[in-house]
């Protein structure tokens, strides 16, 4: 892997025309690329089955799972829960069959019946 990186750097430095660009490229390399590659190398060593494999999963938990959960929470709280228009009731034969009455109430409504959202066999209540 490091051979490919060195070839890439050699090609990238040939593209640079003056010494100012070359200096910027080496600063970029030292500041951003090299630390990232050393971190990747360490993580690859962790995957290899060393005793410190739990550190990899600890990092994955804190660096991947926690931000993903936070993004999901932000998405859930930012959504606008406004009123959804109710679908018109269409009486289909294969839906809302009552072969046996429910053992509570009048036998038509389920245990968690919502009169605004759940239709009975003849239509909505409200």
Short mmCIF file of N, CA and C in Angstrom, two decimals:
data_model
loop_
_atom_site.label_atom_id
_atom_site.label_comp_id
_atom_site.label_asym_id
_atom_site.label_seq_id
_atom_site.Cartn_x
_atom_site.Cartn_y
_atom_site.Cartn_z
N UNK A 1 0.81 -1.18 0.00
CA UNK A 1 0.00 0.00 0.00
C UNK A 1 0.86 1.25 0.00
N UNK A 2 1.93 1.26 0.73
CA UNK A 2 2.76 2.45 0.82
C UNK A 2 3.46 2.73 -0.51
N UNK A 3 3.73 1.70 -1.32
CA UNK A 3 4.35 1.90 -2.62
C UNK A 3 3.44 2.72 -3.52
N UNK A 4 2.15 2.42 -3.51
CA UNK A 4 1.20 3.19 -4.31
C UNK A 4 1.12 4.64 -3.85
N UNK A 5 1.21 4.85 -2.56
CA UNK A 5 1.15 6.20 -2.03
C UNK A 5 2.37 6.99 -2.46
N UNK A 6 3.55 6.36 -2.40
CA UNK A 6 4.77 7.05 -2.81
C UNK A 6 4.73 7.37 -4.31
N UNK A 7 4.21 6.47 -5.11
CA UNK A 7 4.09 6.74 -6.55
C UNK A 7 3.14 7.90 -6.78
N UNK A 8 2.04 7.93 -6.03
CA UNK A 8 1.10 9.02 -6.14
C UNK A 8 1.76 10.35 -5.79
N UNK A 9 2.55 10.36 -4.72
CA UNK A 9 3.21 11.60 -4.30
C UNK A 9 4.22 12.03 -5.35
N UNK A 10 4.95 11.08 -5.91
CA UNK A 10 5.91 11.44 -6.94
C UNK A 10 5.21 12.06 -8.15
N UNK A 11 4.10 11.48 -8.56
CA UNK A 11 3.35 12.05 -9.68
C UNK A 11 2.78 13.40 -9.32
N UNK A 12 2.30 13.55 -8.10
CA UNK A 12 1.72 14.83 -7.69
C UNK A 12 2.77 15.92 -7.60
N UNK A 13 3.99 15.57 -7.14
CA UNK A 13 5.03 16.59 -7.05
C UNK A 13 5.55 16.96 -8.43
N UNK A 14 5.46 16.07 -9.42
CA UNK A 14 5.86 16.43 -10.78
C UNK A 14 4.90 17.43 -11.39
N UNK A 15 3.65 17.38 -10.96
CA UNK A 15 2.65 18.32 -11.47
C UNK A 15 2.96 19.72 -10.96
N UNK A 16 3.48 19.83 -9.74
CA UNK A 16 3.79 21.14 -9.17
C UNK A 16 4.88 21.82 -9.99
N UNK A 17 4.66 23.07 -10.34
CA UNK A 17 5.58 23.77 -11.22
C UNK A 17 6.65 24.50 -10.43
N UNK A 18 6.28 25.21 -9.39
CA UNK A 18 7.27 25.98 -8.65
C UNK A 18 7.44 25.44 -7.24
N UNK A 19 8.40 26.00 -6.53
CA UNK A 19 8.73 25.49 -5.20
C UNK A 19 7.63 25.85 -4.19
N UNK A 20 6.90 26.94 -4.41
CA UNK A 20 5.83 27.32 -3.49
C UNK A 20 4.73 26.26 -3.48
N UNK A 21 4.36 25.79 -4.67
CA UNK A 21 3.34 24.73 -4.76
C UNK A 21 3.86 23.44 -4.15
N UNK A 22 5.14 23.16 -4.37
CA UNK A 22 5.74 21.94 -3.82
C UNK A 22 5.74 22.00 -2.29
N UNK A 23 6.04 23.17 -1.74
CA UNK A 23 6.04 23.33 -0.29
C UNK A 23 4.63 23.15 0.27
N UNK A 24 3.63 23.70 -0.42
CA UNK A 24 2.25 23.54 0.02
C UNK A 24 1.84 22.07 -0.01
N UNK A 25 2.28 21.38 -1.06
CA UNK A 25 1.94 19.96 -1.18
C UNK A 25 2.55 19.16 -0.04
N UNK A 26 3.79 19.45 0.31
CA UNK A 26 4.42 18.69 1.40
C UNK A 26 3.79 19.05 2.74
N UNK A 27 3.40 20.31 2.92
CA UNK A 27 2.71 20.68 4.15
C UNK A 27 1.36 19.96 4.25
N UNK A 28 0.66 19.90 3.14
CA UNK A 28 -0.61 19.19 3.11
C UNK A 28 -0.40 17.72 3.45
N UNK A 29 0.64 17.13 2.88
CA UNK A 29 0.96 15.73 3.14
C UNK A 29 1.25 15.50 4.62
N UNK A 30 2.09 16.35 5.19
CA UNK A 30 2.49 16.17 6.59
C UNK A 30 1.32 16.44 7.54
N UNK A 31 0.46 17.37 7.21
CA UNK A 31 -0.60 17.77 8.12
C UNK A 31 -1.82 16.86 8.05
N UNK A 32 -2.20 16.42 6.84
CA UNK A 32 -3.47 15.71 6.68
C UNK A 32 -3.33 14.25 6.27
N UNK A 33 -2.50 13.97 5.30
CA UNK A 33 -2.45 12.62 4.72
C UNK A 33 -1.71 11.64 5.62
N UNK A 34 -0.51 12.00 6.05
CA UNK A 34 0.30 11.06 6.83
C UNK A 34 -0.37 10.65 8.15
N UNK A 35 -0.93 11.57 8.96
CA UNK A 35 -1.61 11.11 10.18
C UNK A 35 -2.79 10.19 9.89
N UNK A 36 -3.51 10.48 8.82
CA UNK A 36 -4.63 9.61 8.47
C UNK A 36 -4.18 8.22 8.08
N UNK A 37 -3.10 8.14 7.32
CA UNK A 37 -2.59 6.84 6.90
C UNK A 37 -2.03 6.05 8.08
N UNK A 38 -1.39 6.74 9.02
CA UNK A 38 -0.88 6.01 10.18
C UNK A 38 -2.05 5.47 11.02
N UNK A 39 -3.14 6.25 11.09
CA UNK A 39 -4.33 5.77 11.82
C UNK A 39 -4.93 4.56 11.12
N UNK A 40 -4.99 4.60 9.78
CA UNK A 40 -5.51 3.45 9.03
C UNK A 40 -4.63 2.23 9.28
N UNK A 41 -3.33 2.42 9.27
CA UNK A 41 -2.42 1.30 9.53
C UNK A 41 -2.64 0.70 10.91
N UNK A 42 -2.83 1.56 11.90
CA UNK A 42 -3.09 1.05 13.25
C UNK A 42 -4.40 0.28 13.32
N UNK A 43 -5.42 0.79 12.64
CA UNK A 43 -6.71 0.10 12.65
C UNK A 43 -6.63 -1.22 11.91
N UNK A 44 -5.85 -1.28 10.83
CA UNK A 44 -5.68 -2.55 10.13
C UNK A 44 -4.96 -3.56 11.01
N UNK A 45 -4.02 -3.09 11.82
CA UNK A 45 -3.37 -4.00 12.76
C UNK A 45 -4.35 -4.50 13.81
N UNK A 46 -5.28 -3.65 14.21
CA UNK A 46 -6.27 -4.08 15.20
C UNK A 46 -7.17 -5.16 14.63
N UNK A 47 -7.52 -5.05 13.37
CA UNK A 47 -8.40 -6.05 12.75
C UNK A 47 -7.70 -7.40 12.66
N UNK A 48 -6.38 -7.39 12.61
CA UNK A 48 -5.62 -8.61 12.44
C UNK A 48 -5.76 -9.62 13.55
N UNK A 49 -6.43 -9.31 14.63
CA UNK A 49 -6.65 -10.28 15.70
C UNK A 49 -5.80 -10.05 16.92
N UNK A 50 -5.23 -8.86 17.07
CA UNK A 50 -4.46 -8.58 18.27
C UNK A 50 -5.37 -8.52 19.48
N UNK A 51 -4.76 -8.50 20.65
CA UNK A 51 -5.54 -8.47 21.89
C UNK A 51 -6.29 -7.15 22.05
N UNK A 52 -5.88 -6.11 21.32
CA UNK A 52 -6.52 -4.81 21.46
C UNK A 52 -7.64 -4.62 20.44
N UNK A 53 -8.25 -5.70 19.98
CA UNK A 53 -9.36 -5.61 19.04
C UNK A 53 -10.57 -4.92 19.63
N UNK A 54 -10.71 -4.97 20.93
CA UNK A 54 -11.84 -4.28 21.56
C UNK A 54 -11.73 -2.77 21.39
N UNK A 55 -10.51 -2.27 21.26
CA UNK A 55 -10.33 -0.83 21.04
C UNK A 55 -10.91 -0.41 19.70
N UNK A 56 -10.81 -1.26 18.70
CA UNK A 56 -11.40 -0.95 17.40
C UNK A 56 -12.90 -0.78 17.52
N UNK A 57 -13.57 -1.69 18.22
CA UNK A 57 -15.01 -1.61 18.34
C UNK A 57 -15.44 -0.47 19.25
N UNK A 58 -14.59 -0.13 20.21
CA UNK A 58 -14.87 1.04 21.04
C UNK A 58 -14.83 2.29 20.18
N UNK A 59 -13.84 2.39 19.31
CA UNK A 59 -13.74 3.55 18.42
C UNK A 59 -14.88 3.58 17.42
N UNK A 60 -15.22 2.42 16.88
CA UNK A 60 -16.35 2.37 15.94
C UNK A 60 -17.63 2.83 16.62
N UNK A 61 -17.81 2.42 17.87
CA UNK A 61 -19.01 2.83 18.60
C UNK A 61 -19.06 4.34 18.78
N UNK A 62 -17.96 4.92 19.22
CA UNK A 62 -17.98 6.35 19.51
C UNK A 62 -17.83 7.21 18.27
N UNK A 63 -17.15 6.73 17.24
CA UNK A 63 -16.90 7.56 16.07
C UNK A 63 -17.87 7.33 14.93
N UNK A 64 -18.59 6.21 14.92
CA UNK A 64 -19.53 5.93 13.84
C UNK A 64 -20.96 5.83 14.36
N UNK A 65 -21.17 5.00 15.36
CA UNK A 65 -22.54 4.75 15.82
C UNK A 65 -23.15 5.96 16.51
N UNK A 66 -22.40 6.63 17.37
CA UNK A 66 -22.95 7.77 18.09
C UNK A 66 -23.33 8.92 17.15
N UNK A 67 -22.46 9.32 16.19
CA UNK A 67 -22.90 10.35 15.25
C UNK A 67 -24.08 9.91 14.38
N UNK A 68 -24.14 8.64 14.02
CA UNK A 68 -25.27 8.16 13.22
C UNK A 68 -26.57 8.26 14.01
N UNK A 69 -26.54 7.91 15.27
CA UNK A 69 -27.74 8.03 16.11
C UNK A 69 -28.12 9.50 16.28
N UNK A 70 -27.12 10.36 16.46
CA UNK A 70 -27.40 11.79 16.60
C UNK A 70 -28.05 12.34 15.33
N UNK A 71 -27.56 11.95 14.16
CA UNK A 71 -28.17 12.41 12.91
C UNK A 71 -29.60 11.91 12.77
N UNK A 72 -29.86 10.69 13.17
CA UNK A 72 -31.23 10.16 13.13
C UNK A 72 -32.14 10.93 14.07
N UNK A 73 -31.64 11.29 15.24
CA UNK A 73 -32.44 12.06 16.18
C UNK A 73 -32.75 13.45 15.63
N UNK A 74 -31.75 14.08 15.02
CA UNK A 74 -31.97 15.40 14.43
C UNK A 74 -33.01 15.31 13.33
N UNK A 75 -32.91 14.30 12.50
CA UNK A 75 -33.88 14.10 11.42
C UNK A 75 -35.28 13.89 11.98
N UNK A 76 -35.40 13.13 13.05
CA UNK A 76 -36.72 12.85 13.62
C UNK A 76 -37.34 14.10 14.24
N UNK A 77 -36.53 14.90 14.93
CA UNK A 77 -37.07 16.08 15.59
C UNK A 77 -37.32 17.24 14.63
N UNK A 78 -36.62 17.28 13.50
CA UNK A 78 -36.82 18.37 12.56
C UNK A 78 -38.00 18.13 11.63
N UNK A 79 -38.48 16.91 11.53
CA UNK A 79 -39.61 16.64 10.64
C UNK A 79 -40.86 17.30 11.21
N UNK A 80 -41.67 17.81 10.33
CA UNK A 80 -42.89 18.51 10.75
C UNK A 80 -44.04 17.51 10.81
N UNK A 81 -44.63 17.32 12.01
CA UNK A 81 -45.65 16.28 12.17
C UNK A 81 -47.06 16.72 11.79
N UNK A 82 -47.24 17.71 10.96
CA UNK A 82 -48.56 18.26 10.65
C UNK A 82 -49.60 17.21 10.30
N UNK A 83 -50.82 17.65 10.21
CA UNK A 83 -51.94 16.76 9.90
C UNK A 83 -51.80 16.18 8.50
N UNK A 84 -51.90 14.88 8.40
CA UNK A 84 -51.88 14.21 7.11
C UNK A 84 -53.32 14.08 6.63
N UNK A 85 -53.58 14.35 5.36
CA UNK A 85 -54.96 14.17 4.87
C UNK A 85 -55.34 12.70 4.91
N UNK A 86 -56.55 12.43 5.40
CA UNK A 86 -57.00 11.06 5.54
C UNK A 86 -57.46 10.52 4.19
N UNK A 87 -57.11 9.29 3.92
CA UNK A 87 -57.51 8.64 2.68
C UNK A 87 -59.01 8.41 2.70
N UNK A 88 -59.69 8.59 1.58
CA UNK A 88 -61.14 8.32 1.56
C UNK A 88 -61.39 6.83 1.78
N UNK A 89 -62.47 6.54 2.47
CA UNK A 89 -62.80 5.16 2.79
C UNK A 89 -63.35 4.45 1.56
N UNK A 90 -62.78 3.30 1.25
CA UNK A 90 -63.27 2.44 0.18
C UNK A 90 -63.53 1.08 0.82
N UNK A 91 -64.74 0.59 0.63
CA UNK A 91 -65.10 -0.68 1.27
C UNK A 91 -64.68 -1.84 0.37
N UNK A 92 -63.55 -2.45 0.73
CA UNK A 92 -63.08 -3.64 0.02
C UNK A 92 -63.53 -4.88 0.78
N UNK A 93 -63.85 -5.94 0.06
CA UNK A 93 -64.33 -7.16 0.71
C UNK A 93 -63.24 -7.87 1.50
N UNK A 94 -62.02 -7.78 1.02
CA UNK A 94 -60.95 -8.54 1.66
C UNK A 94 -60.35 -7.82 2.87
N UNK A 95 -60.72 -6.58 3.11
CA UNK A 95 -60.21 -5.85 4.28
C UNK A 95 -61.27 -5.79 5.37
N UNK A 96 -60.79 -5.67 6.61
CA UNK A 96 -61.65 -5.51 7.79
C UNK A 96 -62.71 -6.60 7.92
N UNK A 97 -62.32 -7.83 7.67
CA UNK A 97 -63.21 -8.96 7.90
C UNK A 97 -63.30 -9.25 9.38
N UNK A 98 -64.47 -9.51 9.86
CA UNK A 98 -64.65 -9.86 11.26
C UNK A 98 -65.28 -11.25 11.32
N UNK A 99 -64.43 -12.27 11.38
CA UNK A 99 -64.93 -13.64 11.50
C UNK A 99 -65.37 -13.92 12.93
N UNK A 100 -64.74 -13.24 13.86
CA UNK A 100 -65.06 -13.44 15.26
C UNK A 100 -65.01 -12.06 15.94
N UNK A 101 -65.94 -11.80 16.80
CA UNK A 101 -65.99 -10.51 17.47
C UNK A 101 -64.85 -10.38 18.48
N UNK A 102 -64.37 -9.15 18.69
CA UNK A 102 -63.36 -8.91 19.72
C UNK A 102 -64.01 -9.12 21.09
N UNK A 103 -63.26 -9.66 22.07
CA UNK A 103 -63.85 -9.97 23.37
C UNK A 103 -64.07 -8.75 24.26
N UNK A 104 -63.90 -7.54 23.79
CA UNK A 104 -64.11 -6.34 24.59
C UNK A 104 -65.00 -5.37 23.84
N UNK A 105 -65.61 -4.49 24.57
CA UNK A 105 -66.45 -3.46 23.98
C UNK A 105 -67.59 -4.04 23.17
N UNK A 106 -67.86 -3.42 22.02
CA UNK A 106 -68.94 -3.89 21.17
C UNK A 106 -68.49 -4.97 20.19
N UNK A 107 -67.19 -5.34 20.22
CA UNK A 107 -66.67 -6.40 19.37
C UNK A 107 -66.23 -5.94 17.99
N UNK A 108 -66.45 -4.67 17.66
CA UNK A 108 -66.04 -4.14 16.35
C UNK A 108 -64.70 -3.44 16.40
N UNK A 109 -64.37 -2.85 17.51
CA UNK A 109 -63.15 -2.06 17.62
C UNK A 109 -62.02 -2.91 18.21
N UNK A 110 -60.81 -2.74 17.62
CA UNK A 110 -59.65 -3.47 18.14
C UNK A 110 -59.24 -2.87 19.48
N UNK A 111 -58.27 -3.47 20.13
CA UNK A 111 -57.85 -3.02 21.45
C UNK A 111 -57.25 -1.62 21.39
N UNK A 112 -56.51 -1.31 20.34
CA UNK A 112 -55.87 0.00 20.20
C UNK A 112 -56.57 0.82 19.11
N UNK A 113 -57.88 0.84 19.12
CA UNK A 113 -58.65 1.51 18.09
C UNK A 113 -58.53 3.02 18.23
N UNK A 114 -58.29 3.72 17.10
CA UNK A 114 -58.25 5.17 17.05
C UNK A 114 -59.36 5.61 16.10
N UNK A 115 -60.39 6.27 16.61
CA UNK A 115 -61.53 6.63 15.74
C UNK A 115 -61.15 7.61 14.63
N UNK A 116 -60.07 8.35 14.79
CA UNK A 116 -59.65 9.29 13.74
C UNK A 116 -58.87 8.60 12.62
N UNK A 117 -58.22 7.51 12.91
CA UNK A 117 -57.34 6.88 11.92
C UNK A 117 -57.81 5.51 11.46
N UNK A 118 -58.48 4.74 12.32
CA UNK A 118 -58.87 3.38 11.99
C UNK A 118 -60.34 3.34 11.57
N UNK A 119 -60.59 2.73 10.43
CA UNK A 119 -61.96 2.62 9.95
C UNK A 119 -62.58 1.33 10.50
N UNK A 120 -63.88 1.38 10.68
CA UNK A 120 -64.64 0.19 11.02
C UNK A 120 -65.07 -0.47 9.70
N UNK A 121 -65.91 -1.49 9.77
CA UNK A 121 -66.32 -2.19 8.54
C UNK A 121 -67.16 -1.30 7.63
N UNK A 122 -67.82 -0.30 8.18
CA UNK A 122 -68.67 0.58 7.37
C UNK A 122 -68.06 1.92 7.07
N UNK A 123 -66.92 2.26 7.68
CA UNK A 123 -66.28 3.55 7.42
C UNK A 123 -65.71 4.16 8.68
N UNK A 124 -65.25 5.40 8.56
CA UNK A 124 -64.67 6.11 9.70
C UNK A 124 -65.77 6.58 10.65
N UNK A 125 -65.44 6.66 11.92
CA UNK A 125 -66.39 7.14 12.91
C UNK A 125 -66.48 8.65 12.93
N UNK A 126 -65.35 9.30 12.80
CA UNK A 126 -65.30 10.77 12.91
C UNK A 126 -65.11 11.40 11.55
#
